[in-house]
mmCIF file of C-alpha atoms in Angstrom:
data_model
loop_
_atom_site.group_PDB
_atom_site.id
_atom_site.type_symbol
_atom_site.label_atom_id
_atom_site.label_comp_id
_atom_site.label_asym_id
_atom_site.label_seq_id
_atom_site.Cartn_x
_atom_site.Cartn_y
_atom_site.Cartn_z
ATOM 1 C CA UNK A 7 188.749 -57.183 75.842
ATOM 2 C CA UNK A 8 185.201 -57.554 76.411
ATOM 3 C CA UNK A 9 184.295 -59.142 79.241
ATOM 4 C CA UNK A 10 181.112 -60.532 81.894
ATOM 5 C CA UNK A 11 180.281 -58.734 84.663
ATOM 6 C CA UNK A 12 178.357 -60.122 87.913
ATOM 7 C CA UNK A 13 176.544 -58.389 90.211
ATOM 8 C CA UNK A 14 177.119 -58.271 93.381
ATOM 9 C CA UNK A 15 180.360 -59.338 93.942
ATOM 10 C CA UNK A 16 178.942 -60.600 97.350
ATOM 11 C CA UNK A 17 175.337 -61.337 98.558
ATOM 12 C CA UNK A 18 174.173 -62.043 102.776
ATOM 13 C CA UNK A 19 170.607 -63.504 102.218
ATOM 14 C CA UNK A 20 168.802 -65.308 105.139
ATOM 15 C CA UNK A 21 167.707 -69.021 104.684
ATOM 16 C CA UNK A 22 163.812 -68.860 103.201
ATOM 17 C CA UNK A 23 164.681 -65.411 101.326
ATOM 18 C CA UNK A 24 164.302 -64.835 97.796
ATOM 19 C CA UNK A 25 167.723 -63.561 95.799
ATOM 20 C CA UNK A 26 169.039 -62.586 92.205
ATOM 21 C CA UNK A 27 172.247 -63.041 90.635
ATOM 22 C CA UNK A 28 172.866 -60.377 88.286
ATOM 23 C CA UNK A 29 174.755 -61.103 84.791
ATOM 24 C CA UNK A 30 175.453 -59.372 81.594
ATOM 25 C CA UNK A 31 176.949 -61.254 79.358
ATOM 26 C CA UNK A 32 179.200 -60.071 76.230
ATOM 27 C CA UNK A 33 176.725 -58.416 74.078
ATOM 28 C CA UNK A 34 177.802 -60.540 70.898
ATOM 29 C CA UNK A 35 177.503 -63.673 72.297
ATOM 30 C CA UNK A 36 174.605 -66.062 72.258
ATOM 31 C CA UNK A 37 175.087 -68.760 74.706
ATOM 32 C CA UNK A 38 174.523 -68.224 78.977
ATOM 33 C CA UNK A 39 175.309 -70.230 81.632
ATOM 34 C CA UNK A 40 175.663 -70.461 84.915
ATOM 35 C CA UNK A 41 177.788 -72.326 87.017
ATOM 36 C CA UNK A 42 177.997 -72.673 90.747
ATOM 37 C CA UNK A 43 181.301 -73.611 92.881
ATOM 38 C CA UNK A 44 180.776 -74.837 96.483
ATOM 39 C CA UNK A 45 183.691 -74.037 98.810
ATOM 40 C CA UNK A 46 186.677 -76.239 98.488
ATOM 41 C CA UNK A 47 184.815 -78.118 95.423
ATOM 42 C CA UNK A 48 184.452 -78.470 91.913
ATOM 43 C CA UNK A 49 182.714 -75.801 89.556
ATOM 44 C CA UNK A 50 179.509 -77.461 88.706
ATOM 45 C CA UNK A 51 177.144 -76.775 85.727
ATOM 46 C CA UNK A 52 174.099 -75.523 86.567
ATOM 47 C CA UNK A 53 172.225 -74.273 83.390
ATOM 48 C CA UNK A 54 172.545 -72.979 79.790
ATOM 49 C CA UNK A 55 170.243 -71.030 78.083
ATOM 50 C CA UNK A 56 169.614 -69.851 74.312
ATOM 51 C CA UNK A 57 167.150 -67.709 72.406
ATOM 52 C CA UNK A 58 165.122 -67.217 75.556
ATOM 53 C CA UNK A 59 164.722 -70.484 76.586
ATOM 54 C CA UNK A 60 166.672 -73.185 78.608
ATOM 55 C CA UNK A 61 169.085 -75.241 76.857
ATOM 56 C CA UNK A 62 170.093 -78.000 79.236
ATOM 57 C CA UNK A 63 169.923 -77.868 82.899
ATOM 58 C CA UNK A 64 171.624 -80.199 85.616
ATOM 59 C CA UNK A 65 170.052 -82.180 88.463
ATOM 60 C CA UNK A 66 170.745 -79.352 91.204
ATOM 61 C CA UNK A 67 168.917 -76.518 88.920
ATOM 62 C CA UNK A 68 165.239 -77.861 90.444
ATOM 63 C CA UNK A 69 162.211 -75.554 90.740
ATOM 64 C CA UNK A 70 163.863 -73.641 93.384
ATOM 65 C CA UNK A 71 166.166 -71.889 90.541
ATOM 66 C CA UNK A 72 164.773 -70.051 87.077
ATOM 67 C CA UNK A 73 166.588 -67.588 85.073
ATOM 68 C CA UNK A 74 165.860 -65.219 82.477
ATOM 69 C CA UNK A 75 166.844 -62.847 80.362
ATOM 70 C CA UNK A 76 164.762 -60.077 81.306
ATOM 71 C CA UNK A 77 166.313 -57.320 78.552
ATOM 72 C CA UNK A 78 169.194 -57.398 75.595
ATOM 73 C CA UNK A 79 171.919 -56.736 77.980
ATOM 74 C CA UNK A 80 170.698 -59.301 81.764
ATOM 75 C CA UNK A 81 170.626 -62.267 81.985
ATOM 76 C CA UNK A 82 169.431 -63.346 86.165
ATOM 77 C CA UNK A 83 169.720 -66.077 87.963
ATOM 78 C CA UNK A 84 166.999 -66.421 90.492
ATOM 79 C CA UNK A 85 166.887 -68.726 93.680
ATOM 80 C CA UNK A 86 163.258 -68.678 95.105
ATOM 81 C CA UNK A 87 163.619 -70.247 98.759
ATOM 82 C CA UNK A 88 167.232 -70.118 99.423
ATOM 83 C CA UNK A 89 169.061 -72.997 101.671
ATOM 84 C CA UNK A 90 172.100 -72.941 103.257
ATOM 85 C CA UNK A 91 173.584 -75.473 100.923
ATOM 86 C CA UNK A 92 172.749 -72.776 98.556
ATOM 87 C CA UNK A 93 176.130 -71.357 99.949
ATOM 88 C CA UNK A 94 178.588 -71.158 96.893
ATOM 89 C CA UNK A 95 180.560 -68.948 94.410
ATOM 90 C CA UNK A 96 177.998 -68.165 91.347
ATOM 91 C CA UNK A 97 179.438 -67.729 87.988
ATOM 92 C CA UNK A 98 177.936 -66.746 84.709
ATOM 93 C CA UNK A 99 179.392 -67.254 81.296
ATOM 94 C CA UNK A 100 179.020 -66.497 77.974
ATOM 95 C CA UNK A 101 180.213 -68.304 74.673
ATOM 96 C CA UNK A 102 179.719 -67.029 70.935
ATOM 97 C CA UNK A 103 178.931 -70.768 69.822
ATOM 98 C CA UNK A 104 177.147 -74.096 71.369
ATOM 99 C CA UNK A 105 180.225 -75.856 70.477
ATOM 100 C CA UNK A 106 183.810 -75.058 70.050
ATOM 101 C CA UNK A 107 183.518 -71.751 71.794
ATOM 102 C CA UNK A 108 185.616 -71.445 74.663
ATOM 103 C CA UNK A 109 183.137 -69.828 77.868
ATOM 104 C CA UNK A 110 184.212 -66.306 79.662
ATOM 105 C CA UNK A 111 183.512 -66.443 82.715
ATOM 106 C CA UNK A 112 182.730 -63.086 85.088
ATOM 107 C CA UNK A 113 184.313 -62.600 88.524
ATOM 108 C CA UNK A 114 181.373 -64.631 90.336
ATOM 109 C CA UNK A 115 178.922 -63.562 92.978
ATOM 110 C CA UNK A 116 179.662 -64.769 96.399
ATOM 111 C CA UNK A 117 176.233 -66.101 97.888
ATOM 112 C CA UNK A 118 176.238 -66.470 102.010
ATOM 113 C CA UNK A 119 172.456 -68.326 103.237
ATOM 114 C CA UNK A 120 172.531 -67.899 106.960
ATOM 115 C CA UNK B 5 179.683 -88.656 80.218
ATOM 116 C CA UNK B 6 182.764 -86.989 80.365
ATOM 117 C CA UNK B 7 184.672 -86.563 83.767
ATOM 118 C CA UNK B 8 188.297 -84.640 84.221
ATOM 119 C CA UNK B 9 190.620 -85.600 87.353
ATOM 120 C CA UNK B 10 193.230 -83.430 88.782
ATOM 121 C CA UNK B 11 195.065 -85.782 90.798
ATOM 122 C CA UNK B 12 196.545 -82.865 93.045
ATOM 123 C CA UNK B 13 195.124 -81.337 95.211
ATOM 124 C CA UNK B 14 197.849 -78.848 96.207
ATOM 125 C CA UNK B 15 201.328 -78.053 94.594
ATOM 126 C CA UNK B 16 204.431 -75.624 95.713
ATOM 127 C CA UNK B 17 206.722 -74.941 93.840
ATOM 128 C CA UNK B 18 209.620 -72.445 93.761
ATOM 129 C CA UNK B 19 209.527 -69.521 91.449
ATOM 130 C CA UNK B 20 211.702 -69.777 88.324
ATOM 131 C CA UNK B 21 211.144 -73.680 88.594
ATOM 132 C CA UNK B 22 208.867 -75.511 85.654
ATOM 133 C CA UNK B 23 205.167 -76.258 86.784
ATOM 134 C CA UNK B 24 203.580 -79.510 85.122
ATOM 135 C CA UNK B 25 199.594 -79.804 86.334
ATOM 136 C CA UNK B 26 198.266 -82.823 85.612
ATOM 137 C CA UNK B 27 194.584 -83.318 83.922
ATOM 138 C CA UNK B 28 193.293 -87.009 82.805
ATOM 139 C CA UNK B 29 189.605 -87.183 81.178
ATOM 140 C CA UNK B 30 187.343 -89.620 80.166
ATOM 141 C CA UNK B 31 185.180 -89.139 77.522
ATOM 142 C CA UNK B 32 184.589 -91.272 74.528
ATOM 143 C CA UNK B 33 185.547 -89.416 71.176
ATOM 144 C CA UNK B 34 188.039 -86.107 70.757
ATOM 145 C CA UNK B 35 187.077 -83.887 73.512
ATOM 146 C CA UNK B 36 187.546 -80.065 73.571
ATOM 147 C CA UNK B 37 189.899 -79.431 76.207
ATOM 148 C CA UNK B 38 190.820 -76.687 78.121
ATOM 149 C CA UNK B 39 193.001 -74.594 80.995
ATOM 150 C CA UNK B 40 191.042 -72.228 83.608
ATOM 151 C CA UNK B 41 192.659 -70.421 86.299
ATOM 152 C CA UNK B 42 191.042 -68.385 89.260
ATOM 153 C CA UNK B 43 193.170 -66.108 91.169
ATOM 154 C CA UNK B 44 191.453 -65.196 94.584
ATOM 155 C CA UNK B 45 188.420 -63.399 94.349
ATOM 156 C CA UNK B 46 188.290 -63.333 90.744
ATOM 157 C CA UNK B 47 186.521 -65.260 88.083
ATOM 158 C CA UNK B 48 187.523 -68.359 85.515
ATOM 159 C CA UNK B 49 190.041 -67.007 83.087
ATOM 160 C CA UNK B 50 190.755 -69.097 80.292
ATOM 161 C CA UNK B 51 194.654 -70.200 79.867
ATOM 162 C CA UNK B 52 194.055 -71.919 76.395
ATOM 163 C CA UNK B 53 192.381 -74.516 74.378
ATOM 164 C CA UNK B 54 192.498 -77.924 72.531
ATOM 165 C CA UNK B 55 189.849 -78.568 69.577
ATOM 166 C CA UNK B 56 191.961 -80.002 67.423
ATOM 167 C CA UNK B 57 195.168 -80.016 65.026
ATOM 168 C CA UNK B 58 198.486 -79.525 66.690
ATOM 169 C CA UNK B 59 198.688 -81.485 70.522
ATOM 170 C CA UNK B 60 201.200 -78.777 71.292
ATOM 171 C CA UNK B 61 198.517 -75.837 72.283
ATOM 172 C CA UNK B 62 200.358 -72.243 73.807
ATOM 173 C CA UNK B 63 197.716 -70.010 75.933
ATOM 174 C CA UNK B 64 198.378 -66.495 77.529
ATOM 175 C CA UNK B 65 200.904 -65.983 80.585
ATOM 176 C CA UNK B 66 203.575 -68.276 79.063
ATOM 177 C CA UNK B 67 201.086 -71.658 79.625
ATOM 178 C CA UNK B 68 201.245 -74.381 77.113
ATOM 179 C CA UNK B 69 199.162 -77.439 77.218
ATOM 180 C CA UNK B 70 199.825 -80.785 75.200
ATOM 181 C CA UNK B 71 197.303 -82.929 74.205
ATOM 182 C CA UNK B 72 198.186 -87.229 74.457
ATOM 183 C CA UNK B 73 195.160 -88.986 73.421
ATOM 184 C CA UNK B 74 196.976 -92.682 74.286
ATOM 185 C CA UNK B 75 197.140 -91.187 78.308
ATOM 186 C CA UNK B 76 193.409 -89.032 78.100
ATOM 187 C CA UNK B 77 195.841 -86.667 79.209
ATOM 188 C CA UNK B 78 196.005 -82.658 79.220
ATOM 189 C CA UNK B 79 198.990 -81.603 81.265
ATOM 190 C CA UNK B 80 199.497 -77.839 81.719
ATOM 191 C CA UNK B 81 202.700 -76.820 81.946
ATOM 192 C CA UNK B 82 205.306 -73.592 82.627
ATOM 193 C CA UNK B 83 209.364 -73.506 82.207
ATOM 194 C CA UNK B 84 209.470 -70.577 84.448
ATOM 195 C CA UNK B 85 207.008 -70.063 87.195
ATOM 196 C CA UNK B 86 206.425 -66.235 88.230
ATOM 197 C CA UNK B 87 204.771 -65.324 92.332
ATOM 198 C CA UNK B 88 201.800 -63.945 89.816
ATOM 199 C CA UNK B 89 200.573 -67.537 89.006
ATOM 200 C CA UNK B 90 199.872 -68.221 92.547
ATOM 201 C CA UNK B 91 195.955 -69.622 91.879
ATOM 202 C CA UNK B 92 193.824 -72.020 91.288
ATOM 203 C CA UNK B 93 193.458 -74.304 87.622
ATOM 204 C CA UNK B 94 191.127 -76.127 86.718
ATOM 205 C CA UNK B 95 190.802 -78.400 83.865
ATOM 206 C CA UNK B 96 187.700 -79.048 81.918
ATOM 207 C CA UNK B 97 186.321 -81.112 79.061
ATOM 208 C CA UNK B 98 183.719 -80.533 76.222
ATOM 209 C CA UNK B 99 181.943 -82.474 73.496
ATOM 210 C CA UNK B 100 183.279 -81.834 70.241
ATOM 211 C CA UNK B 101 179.691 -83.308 69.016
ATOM 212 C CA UNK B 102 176.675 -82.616 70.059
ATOM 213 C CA UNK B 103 176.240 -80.566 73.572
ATOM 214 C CA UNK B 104 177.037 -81.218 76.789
ATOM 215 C CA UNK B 105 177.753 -78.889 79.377
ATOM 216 C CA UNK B 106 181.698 -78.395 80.134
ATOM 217 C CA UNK B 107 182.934 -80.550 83.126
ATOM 218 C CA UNK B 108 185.677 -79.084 85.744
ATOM 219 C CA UNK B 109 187.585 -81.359 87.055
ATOM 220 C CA UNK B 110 188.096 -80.204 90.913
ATOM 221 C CA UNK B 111 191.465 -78.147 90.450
ATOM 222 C CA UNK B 112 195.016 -77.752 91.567
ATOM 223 C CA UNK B 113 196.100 -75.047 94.032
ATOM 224 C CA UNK B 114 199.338 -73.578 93.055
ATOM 225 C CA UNK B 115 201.766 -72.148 95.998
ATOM 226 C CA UNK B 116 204.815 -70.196 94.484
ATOM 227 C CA UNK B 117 207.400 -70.112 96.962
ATOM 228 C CA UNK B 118 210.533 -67.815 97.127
#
C-alpha cells in the first residue's frame, strides 16, 4: 500500500536555527498537509496546500513557517527561527480529494528546539 | 466549527475483553467521521470512516465504529481486544461541505493488560 514518508524521523535543532521537515507524499494524490502534535496534546492542523499554493492555514502557521513543494515528489515544511515551543511531533498527510478523502498520514518527524 | 471530545484520557483493559472508546462532536450538519490510531513511534493510521449510508462502519484490525447522530456520537469499538492494539486513538471530524481542516479530538490511550 502506498504510503508517506517523513524525513527525519528525528531532528535536534538549537533555538534561533533554521530547519526542514521533509515529506513526500503519495504520488497520486493532490492534497498536503501538515499537522503538528505537542507532547501529551492534541494533533493540531497546521496547513494544507494545493496546486502550489496554500489552501487554508491555522493561527499557529505565522510567518515563522512556509512550505513548498519544491519538485513532483517533496513537499517541505520549513520553520525559519525555531522556538522551543516549536517542540512537537510533525506529521504530513496526503488525501486524493478536498473532501471525502480520508488523510494518510507518514510516521512524523520528531522536532527537539533546545 | 467543529470540535471532537474523547472523554478518556486513559483506558486498561484486559485482553480478550470488548473495548468501547468514546468520541462526541459538535459540528452543525453530517460530519465525516473518522478512527486514527498511533502506535509508539509511528504515524496516524486510519481505523475507518463515516461519510455516510450505513451508521454501522467496520475498519481494519477487527474495529467497527457506529455512527448516532441523536448523541453526536462516534464510539469505536472491539469484541476481542489483542496486546497489538496497545496505542493511542484519536477521533476526528470533517466537513462534508465545503473545507475545513480535520479536527482531532485529544485521544484515548489504550493499556492491554494480561
Amino acid at each position: 500500500e502506498p504510503e508517506v514518508t517523513q524525513t527525519p524521523s528525528h531532528q535536534v535543532t538549537q533555538m534561533g536555527q533554521e530547519v526542514i521537515l521533509r515529506c513526500v507524499p503519495i504520488s497520486n494524490h493532490l492534497y498536503f498537509y501538515w499537522y503538528r502534535q505537542i507532547l501529551g496534546q492534541k494533533v493540531e492542523f497546521l496547513v494544507s496546500f494545493y496546486n502550489n499554493e496554500i489552501s487554508e492555514k491555522s493561527e499557529i502557521f505565522d510567518d515563522q513557517f512556509s512550505v513548498e513543494r519544491p519538485d513532483g515528489s517533496n513537499f517541505t515544511l520549513k520553520i525559519r527561527s525555531t522556538k522551543l515551543e516549536d517542540s512537537a511531533m510533525y506529521f504530513c498527510a496526503s488525501s486524493a480529494e478536498r473532501t471525502n478523502s480520508p488523510l494518510h498520514f507518514g510516521n512524523g518527524t520528531r522536532l527537539t528546539v533546545t | 466549527a467543529q470540535s471532537v471530545t474523547q472523554p478518556d484520557i486513559h483506558i486498561t483493559v484486559s485482553e480478550g475483553a470488548s473495548l468501547e472508546l468514546r468520541c462526541n462532536y459538535s459540528y452543525g450538519a453530517t460530519p465525516y467521521l473518522f478512527w486514527y490510531v498511533q502506535s509508539p513511534g509511528q504515524g496516524l493510521q486510519l481505523l475507518l470512516k463515516y461519510f455516510s449510508g450505513d451508521t454501522l462502519v467496520q475498519g481494519i484490525k477487527g474495529f467497527e465504529a457506529e455512527f448516532k447522530r441523536s448523541q453526536s456520537s462516534f464510539n469505536l469499538r472491539k469484541p476481542s481486544v489483542h496486546w497489538s492494539d496497545a496505542a493511542e486513538y484519536f477521533c476526528a471530524v470533517g466537513a462534508n461541505s465545503g473545507y475545513t481542516p480535520l479536527v482531532f479530538g485529544k485521544g484515548t490511550r489504550l493499556s492491554v493488560i494480561a
